[in-house]
């Protein structure tokens, strides 16, 4: 079975509705390749390693969360950008990338898929463009949340606890995958007792201690590796062509 580039683009757009978001990267078809699509590869980031693995899989299209083009780039096709683009163009492979729309999708998105693995179902949203999720989830302590994350994600986390947090049970957990450390204050305002995201920056450690809310950094890549395969598998199944997820490990 096969489909076409345009059908695939329409399917991704219909599902993820990029027009609803203000983003800092173009969402949709970032690099145009062949029209006939039989094999789709999904991944987190359009790195050279992922593109090479997709070529080895004889992919006709790649679907990622982090594409090639971001606001603030100088636009020159040199160095790593040339290397990645050249591989895609020489092999006539389509690159589809969806950033915030992929974080946000209520069923297949990064936030929903991470929540599903932890038993968290968002009952409210917060932060820029309402991307943050918050749920009722009882834990004995923030430490217990971190332990569950380490088990599910298979990697260590960074936990910053406020004083005396060890004795404090947790009822409300907030999360936003990837680099959402700037959502911390909005999470606190929304009633979070623990906030989980991929990365921590220096200011959040102080805020955690001063505001009495624990902060857990569980990995940018680790928290964002569930949305891409979920969307790609869903669309591939609906259109009857094959899909494979390739996880290129990233310690960040
Ligand atoms: Zn990200």
mmCIF file of C-alpha atoms and ligand atoms in Angstrom:
data_model
loop_
_atom_site.group_PDB
_atom_site.id
_atom_site.type_symbol
_atom_site.label_atom_id
_atom_site.label_comp_id
_atom_site.label_asym_id
_atom_site.label_seq_id
_atom_site.Cartn_x
_atom_site.Cartn_y
_atom_site.Cartn_z
ATOM 1 C CA UNK A 1 0.000 0.000 0.000
ATOM 2 C CA UNK A 2 1.106 3.550 -0.607
ATOM 3 C CA UNK A 3 -0.095 7.130 -0.359
ATOM 4 C CA UNK A 4 1.044 10.486 -1.698
ATOM 5 C CA UNK A 5 2.966 13.355 -0.203
ATOM 6 C CA UNK A 6 -0.053 15.646 -0.446
ATOM 7 C CA UNK A 7 -2.376 13.131 1.216
ATOM 8 C CA UNK A 8 0.123 12.693 4.006
ATOM 9 C CA UNK A 9 0.505 16.437 4.453
ATOM 10 C CA UNK A 10 -3.271 16.871 4.615
ATOM 11 C CA UNK A 11 -3.559 14.056 7.151
ATOM 12 C CA UNK A 12 -0.904 15.544 9.457
ATOM 13 C CA UNK A 13 -2.373 19.050 9.127
ATOM 14 C CA UNK A 14 -5.920 17.855 9.790
ATOM 15 C CA UNK A 15 -4.802 16.006 12.893
ATOM 16 C CA UNK A 16 -2.401 18.572 14.353
ATOM 17 C CA UNK A 17 -4.009 21.846 13.177
ATOM 18 C CA UNK A 18 -0.835 23.941 12.935
ATOM 19 C CA UNK A 19 -2.850 27.078 12.086
ATOM 20 C CA UNK A 20 -3.930 27.217 15.744
ATOM 21 C CA UNK A 21 -0.384 27.859 16.990
ATOM 22 C CA UNK A 22 2.135 30.675 17.021
ATOM 23 C CA UNK A 23 5.394 28.808 16.635
ATOM 24 C CA UNK A 24 9.083 29.517 16.107
ATOM 25 C CA UNK A 25 9.497 26.962 13.371
ATOM 26 C CA UNK A 26 7.450 26.237 10.241
ATOM 27 C CA UNK A 27 5.033 23.356 10.859
ATOM 28 C CA UNK A 28 4.259 20.923 8.055
ATOM 29 C CA UNK A 29 6.305 19.898 5.026
ATOM 30 C CA UNK A 30 9.751 21.440 5.602
ATOM 31 C CA UNK A 31 11.599 19.666 2.782
ATOM 32 C CA UNK A 32 9.771 18.388 -0.287
ATOM 33 C CA UNK A 33 10.673 14.949 -1.603
ATOM 34 C CA UNK A 34 9.055 12.306 -3.800
ATOM 35 C CA UNK A 35 5.308 12.198 -4.308
ATOM 36 C CA UNK A 36 4.777 8.461 -3.737
ATOM 37 C CA UNK A 37 5.003 7.410 -0.068
ATOM 38 C CA UNK A 38 5.329 3.793 1.005
ATOM 39 C CA UNK A 39 7.563 3.995 4.039
ATOM 40 C CA UNK A 40 7.421 6.553 6.829
ATOM 41 C CA UNK A 41 10.065 6.934 9.529
ATOM 42 C CA UNK A 42 9.355 8.941 12.677
ATOM 43 C CA UNK A 43 11.865 10.355 15.119
ATOM 44 C CA UNK A 44 12.313 13.177 17.596
ATOM 45 C CA UNK A 45 14.873 15.373 15.794
ATOM 46 C CA UNK A 46 15.899 15.671 12.132
ATOM 47 C CA UNK A 47 19.547 15.035 12.997
ATOM 48 C CA UNK A 48 22.055 13.578 10.570
ATOM 49 C CA UNK A 49 21.912 10.271 12.468
ATOM 50 C CA UNK A 50 18.131 10.059 12.065
ATOM 51 C CA UNK A 51 18.277 10.986 8.377
ATOM 52 C CA UNK A 52 20.980 8.339 7.773
ATOM 53 C CA UNK A 53 18.917 5.732 9.615
ATOM 54 C CA UNK A 54 15.856 6.705 7.558
ATOM 55 C CA UNK A 55 17.862 6.332 4.333
ATOM 56 C CA UNK A 56 18.903 2.844 5.485
ATOM 57 C CA UNK A 57 15.195 2.071 6.052
ATOM 58 C CA UNK A 58 14.465 3.295 2.507
ATOM 59 C CA UNK A 59 12.084 5.902 3.925
ATOM 60 C CA UNK A 60 10.069 8.109 1.578
ATOM 61 C CA UNK A 61 9.177 10.533 4.360
ATOM 62 C CA UNK A 62 10.388 11.426 7.847
ATOM 63 C CA UNK A 63 8.115 12.824 10.557
ATOM 64 C CA UNK A 64 9.760 14.683 13.466
ATOM 65 C CA UNK A 65 9.112 17.040 16.363
ATOM 66 C CA UNK A 66 12.289 19.097 15.851
ATOM 67 C CA UNK A 67 12.735 19.955 12.174
ATOM 68 C CA UNK A 68 15.542 21.839 10.458
ATOM 69 C CA UNK A 69 14.366 25.438 10.480
ATOM 70 C CA UNK A 70 14.043 27.714 13.525
ATOM 71 C CA UNK A 71 13.557 31.402 14.078
ATOM 72 C CA UNK A 72 16.910 33.091 14.647
ATOM 73 C CA UNK A 73 18.925 30.932 12.235
ATOM 74 C CA UNK A 74 21.040 32.839 9.720
ATOM 75 C CA UNK A 75 19.499 30.934 6.791
ATOM 76 C CA UNK A 76 22.783 29.812 5.247
ATOM 77 C CA UNK A 77 22.999 26.260 3.907
ATOM 78 C CA UNK A 78 26.472 25.486 5.228
ATOM 79 C CA UNK A 79 28.054 22.974 7.620
ATOM 80 C CA UNK A 80 25.597 20.652 9.380
ATOM 81 C CA UNK A 81 22.626 22.205 7.581
ATOM 82 C CA UNK A 82 24.177 21.423 4.204
ATOM 83 C CA UNK A 83 24.959 17.864 5.330
ATOM 84 C CA UNK A 84 21.405 17.186 6.471
ATOM 85 C CA UNK A 85 19.675 18.894 3.526
ATOM 86 C CA UNK A 86 21.946 17.227 0.993
ATOM 87 C CA UNK A 87 21.088 13.758 2.297
ATOM 88 C CA UNK A 88 17.351 14.511 2.186
ATOM 89 C CA UNK A 89 17.447 16.025 -1.311
ATOM 90 C CA UNK A 90 19.749 13.402 -2.836
ATOM 91 C CA UNK A 91 17.453 10.646 -1.553
ATOM 92 C CA UNK A 92 14.291 12.605 -2.425
ATOM 93 C CA UNK A 93 12.952 12.164 1.136
ATOM 94 C CA UNK A 94 10.140 14.376 2.463
ATOM 95 C CA UNK A 95 10.673 15.972 5.866
ATOM 96 C CA UNK A 96 7.568 16.744 7.907
ATOM 97 C CA UNK A 97 8.059 18.622 11.183
ATOM 98 C CA UNK A 98 5.494 19.667 13.766
ATOM 99 C CA UNK A 99 6.669 21.469 16.870
ATOM 100 C CA UNK A 100 4.091 22.971 19.280
ATOM 101 C CA UNK A 101 1.126 21.286 17.528
ATOM 102 C CA UNK A 102 2.763 17.943 18.331
ATOM 103 C CA UNK A 103 3.281 18.869 21.978
ATOM 104 C CA UNK A 104 -0.340 19.857 22.326
ATOM 105 C CA UNK A 105 -2.428 17.189 20.590
ATOM 106 C CA UNK A 106 -4.821 15.933 23.311
ATOM 107 C CA UNK A 107 -4.450 12.253 22.387
ATOM 108 C CA UNK A 108 -1.299 11.669 20.307
ATOM 109 C CA UNK A 109 0.802 14.653 21.426
ATOM 110 C CA UNK A 110 3.969 14.624 23.542
ATOM 111 C CA UNK A 111 2.230 15.871 26.684
ATOM 112 C CA UNK A 112 -0.697 13.479 26.427
ATOM 113 C CA UNK A 113 1.515 10.494 25.568
ATOM 114 C CA UNK A 114 3.931 11.165 28.438
ATOM 115 C CA UNK A 115 0.986 11.633 30.801
ATOM 116 C CA UNK A 116 -0.511 8.353 29.623
ATOM 117 C CA UNK A 117 2.655 6.458 30.583
ATOM 118 C CA UNK A 118 2.580 7.984 34.065
ATOM 119 C CA UNK A 119 -1.154 7.657 34.671
ATOM 120 C CA UNK A 120 -1.761 11.420 34.468
ATOM 121 C CA UNK A 121 -4.840 12.783 32.655
ATOM 122 C CA UNK A 122 -4.848 16.558 32.274
ATOM 123 C CA UNK A 123 -7.928 18.288 33.693
ATOM 124 C CA UNK A 124 -6.644 21.823 33.056
ATOM 125 C CA UNK A 125 -4.021 23.685 31.044
ATOM 126 C CA UNK A 126 -1.707 26.631 31.722
ATOM 127 C CA UNK A 127 1.130 28.676 30.287
ATOM 128 C CA UNK A 128 1.866 30.073 26.861
ATOM 129 C CA UNK A 129 -0.723 28.834 24.349
ATOM 130 C CA UNK A 130 -2.115 26.552 27.083
ATOM 131 C CA UNK A 131 0.518 23.893 26.398
ATOM 132 C CA UNK A 132 1.093 23.022 30.064
ATOM 133 C CA UNK A 133 -0.950 20.178 31.583
ATOM 134 C CA UNK A 134 -2.027 19.619 35.171
ATOM 135 C CA UNK A 135 -3.618 16.557 36.732
ATOM 136 C CA UNK A 136 -4.634 15.119 40.081
ATOM 137 C CA UNK A 137 -2.171 12.345 40.947
ATOM 138 C CA UNK A 138 -1.518 11.308 44.553
ATOM 139 C CA UNK A 139 2.084 10.637 45.606
ATOM 140 C CA UNK A 140 3.759 10.404 49.015
ATOM 141 C CA UNK A 141 6.337 12.994 47.968
ATOM 142 C CA UNK A 142 7.965 14.722 44.999
ATOM 143 C CA UNK A 143 10.704 12.092 45.324
ATOM 144 C CA UNK A 144 8.126 9.421 44.469
ATOM 145 C CA UNK A 145 7.192 11.322 41.286
ATOM 146 C CA UNK A 146 10.865 11.468 40.300
ATOM 147 C CA UNK A 147 11.273 7.747 40.993
ATOM 148 C CA UNK A 148 8.321 6.864 38.749
ATOM 149 C CA UNK A 149 9.703 9.083 35.985
ATOM 150 C CA UNK A 150 13.111 7.394 36.231
ATOM 151 C CA UNK A 151 11.483 4.006 35.964
ATOM 152 C CA UNK A 152 9.259 4.932 32.997
ATOM 153 C CA UNK A 153 11.889 6.901 31.076
ATOM 154 C CA UNK A 154 14.864 4.712 31.987
ATOM 155 C CA UNK A 155 17.152 7.583 32.890
ATOM 156 C CA UNK A 156 18.077 9.708 35.910
ATOM 157 C CA UNK A 157 16.178 12.921 36.634
ATOM 158 C CA UNK A 158 17.174 16.165 38.322
ATOM 159 C CA UNK A 159 14.890 16.879 41.283
ATOM 160 C CA UNK A 160 15.008 20.213 43.108
ATOM 161 C CA UNK A 161 12.932 20.101 46.256
ATOM 162 C CA UNK A 162 11.865 22.928 48.523
ATOM 163 C CA UNK A 163 12.813 22.614 52.210
ATOM 164 C CA UNK A 164 10.791 19.975 54.116
ATOM 165 C CA UNK A 165 9.325 18.599 50.850
ATOM 166 C CA UNK A 166 10.218 15.046 51.933
ATOM 167 C CA UNK A 167 7.326 14.952 54.393
ATOM 168 C CA UNK A 168 4.828 16.582 52.043
ATOM 169 C CA UNK A 169 2.381 14.503 49.977
ATOM 170 C CA UNK A 170 1.656 15.584 46.394
ATOM 171 C CA UNK A 171 -1.829 15.869 44.912
ATOM 172 C CA UNK A 172 -1.432 18.064 41.814
ATOM 173 C CA UNK A 173 1.253 17.362 39.203
ATOM 174 C CA UNK A 174 1.951 19.688 36.268
ATOM 175 C CA UNK A 175 4.026 18.846 33.208
ATOM 176 C CA UNK A 176 5.125 20.119 29.824
ATOM 177 C CA UNK A 177 7.569 18.122 27.702
ATOM 178 C CA UNK A 178 10.875 19.381 26.287
ATOM 179 C CA UNK A 179 12.383 22.732 27.185
ATOM 180 C CA UNK A 180 9.437 24.209 29.104
ATOM 181 C CA UNK A 181 11.315 25.379 32.188
ATOM 182 C CA UNK A 182 9.932 28.895 31.639
ATOM 183 C CA UNK A 183 6.430 27.486 32.331
ATOM 184 C CA UNK A 184 7.321 26.853 35.965
ATOM 185 C CA UNK A 185 5.714 29.989 37.412
ATOM 186 C CA UNK A 186 2.524 29.475 35.396
ATOM 187 C CA UNK A 187 2.417 25.906 36.699
ATOM 188 C CA UNK A 188 2.737 27.161 40.276
ATOM 189 C CA UNK A 189 -0.052 29.686 39.658
ATOM 190 C CA UNK A 190 -2.217 26.851 38.308
ATOM 191 C CA UNK A 191 -1.823 24.954 41.586
ATOM 192 C CA UNK A 192 1.030 22.549 40.825
ATOM 193 C CA UNK A 193 2.864 20.920 43.743
ATOM 194 C CA UNK A 194 5.396 19.311 41.404
ATOM 195 C CA UNK A 195 6.381 20.523 37.921
ATOM 196 C CA UNK A 196 7.940 18.148 35.387
ATOM 197 C CA UNK A 197 9.635 19.165 32.147
ATOM 198 C CA UNK A 198 12.684 18.120 30.139
ATOM 199 C CA UNK A 199 15.275 20.657 31.188
ATOM 200 C CA UNK A 200 16.129 22.940 34.089
ATOM 201 C CA UNK A 201 17.911 26.306 33.927
ATOM 202 C CA UNK A 202 19.611 28.028 36.818
ATOM 203 C CA UNK A 203 16.714 30.277 37.968
ATOM 204 C CA UNK A 204 14.235 27.403 38.434
ATOM 205 C CA UNK A 205 16.291 25.819 41.220
ATOM 206 C CA UNK A 206 15.911 28.983 43.289
ATOM 207 C CA UNK A 207 12.225 29.346 42.419
ATOM 208 C CA UNK A 208 11.551 25.760 43.497
ATOM 209 C CA UNK A 209 13.069 26.390 46.928
ATOM 210 C CA UNK A 210 11.503 29.818 47.379
ATOM 211 C CA UNK A 211 8.017 28.999 46.053
ATOM 212 C CA UNK A 212 7.747 25.617 47.783
ATOM 213 C CA UNK A 213 7.109 23.643 44.574
ATOM 214 C CA UNK A 214 9.366 20.799 43.437
ATOM 215 C CA UNK A 215 10.921 20.914 39.953
ATOM 216 C CA UNK A 216 11.862 17.767 38.040
ATOM 217 C CA UNK A 217 13.930 17.834 34.836
ATOM 218 C CA UNK A 218 13.468 14.437 33.190
ATOM 219 C CA UNK A 219 15.237 14.997 29.852
ATOM 220 C CA UNK A 220 14.241 16.998 26.774
ATOM 221 C CA UNK A 221 14.579 14.045 24.441
ATOM 222 C CA UNK A 222 13.260 11.510 26.964
ATOM 223 C CA UNK A 223 10.039 13.447 27.561
ATOM 224 C CA UNK A 224 9.471 14.123 23.844
ATOM 225 C CA UNK A 225 9.970 10.740 22.249
ATOM 226 C CA UNK A 226 6.372 9.496 22.442
ATOM 227 C CA UNK A 227 4.407 12.001 20.336
ATOM 228 C CA UNK A 228 6.130 11.465 16.972
ATOM 229 C CA UNK A 229 5.656 7.681 16.824
ATOM 230 C CA UNK A 230 2.091 7.974 18.138
ATOM 231 C CA UNK A 231 1.043 10.428 15.413
ATOM 232 C CA UNK A 232 3.008 8.654 12.679
ATOM 233 C CA UNK A 233 1.621 5.219 13.612
ATOM 234 C CA UNK A 234 -1.920 6.583 13.740
ATOM 235 C CA UNK A 235 -1.686 8.221 10.307
ATOM 236 C CA UNK A 236 0.181 5.263 8.752
ATOM 237 C CA UNK A 237 -2.460 2.842 9.979
ATOM 238 C CA UNK A 238 -5.321 5.031 8.739
ATOM 239 C CA UNK A 239 -3.724 5.184 5.271
ATOM 240 C CA UNK A 240 -2.423 1.608 5.159
ATOM 241 C CA UNK A 241 1.302 2.132 4.700
ATOM 242 C CA UNK A 242 4.265 1.137 6.847
ATOM 243 C CA UNK A 243 5.866 3.158 9.632
ATOM 244 C CA UNK A 244 8.874 2.695 11.881
ATOM 245 C CA UNK A 245 10.058 4.853 14.797
ATOM 246 C CA UNK A 246 13.806 5.342 15.128
ATOM 247 C CA UNK A 247 15.010 6.539 18.523
ATOM 248 C CA UNK A 248 18.357 8.289 18.310
ATOM 249 C CA UNK A 249 19.431 8.513 21.945
ATOM 250 C CA UNK A 250 20.173 11.949 23.323
ATOM 251 C CA UNK A 251 21.336 12.493 26.907
ATOM 252 C CA UNK A 252 19.992 16.082 26.980
HETATM 253 ZN ZN1 LIG B 1 11.508 19.986 22.077
#
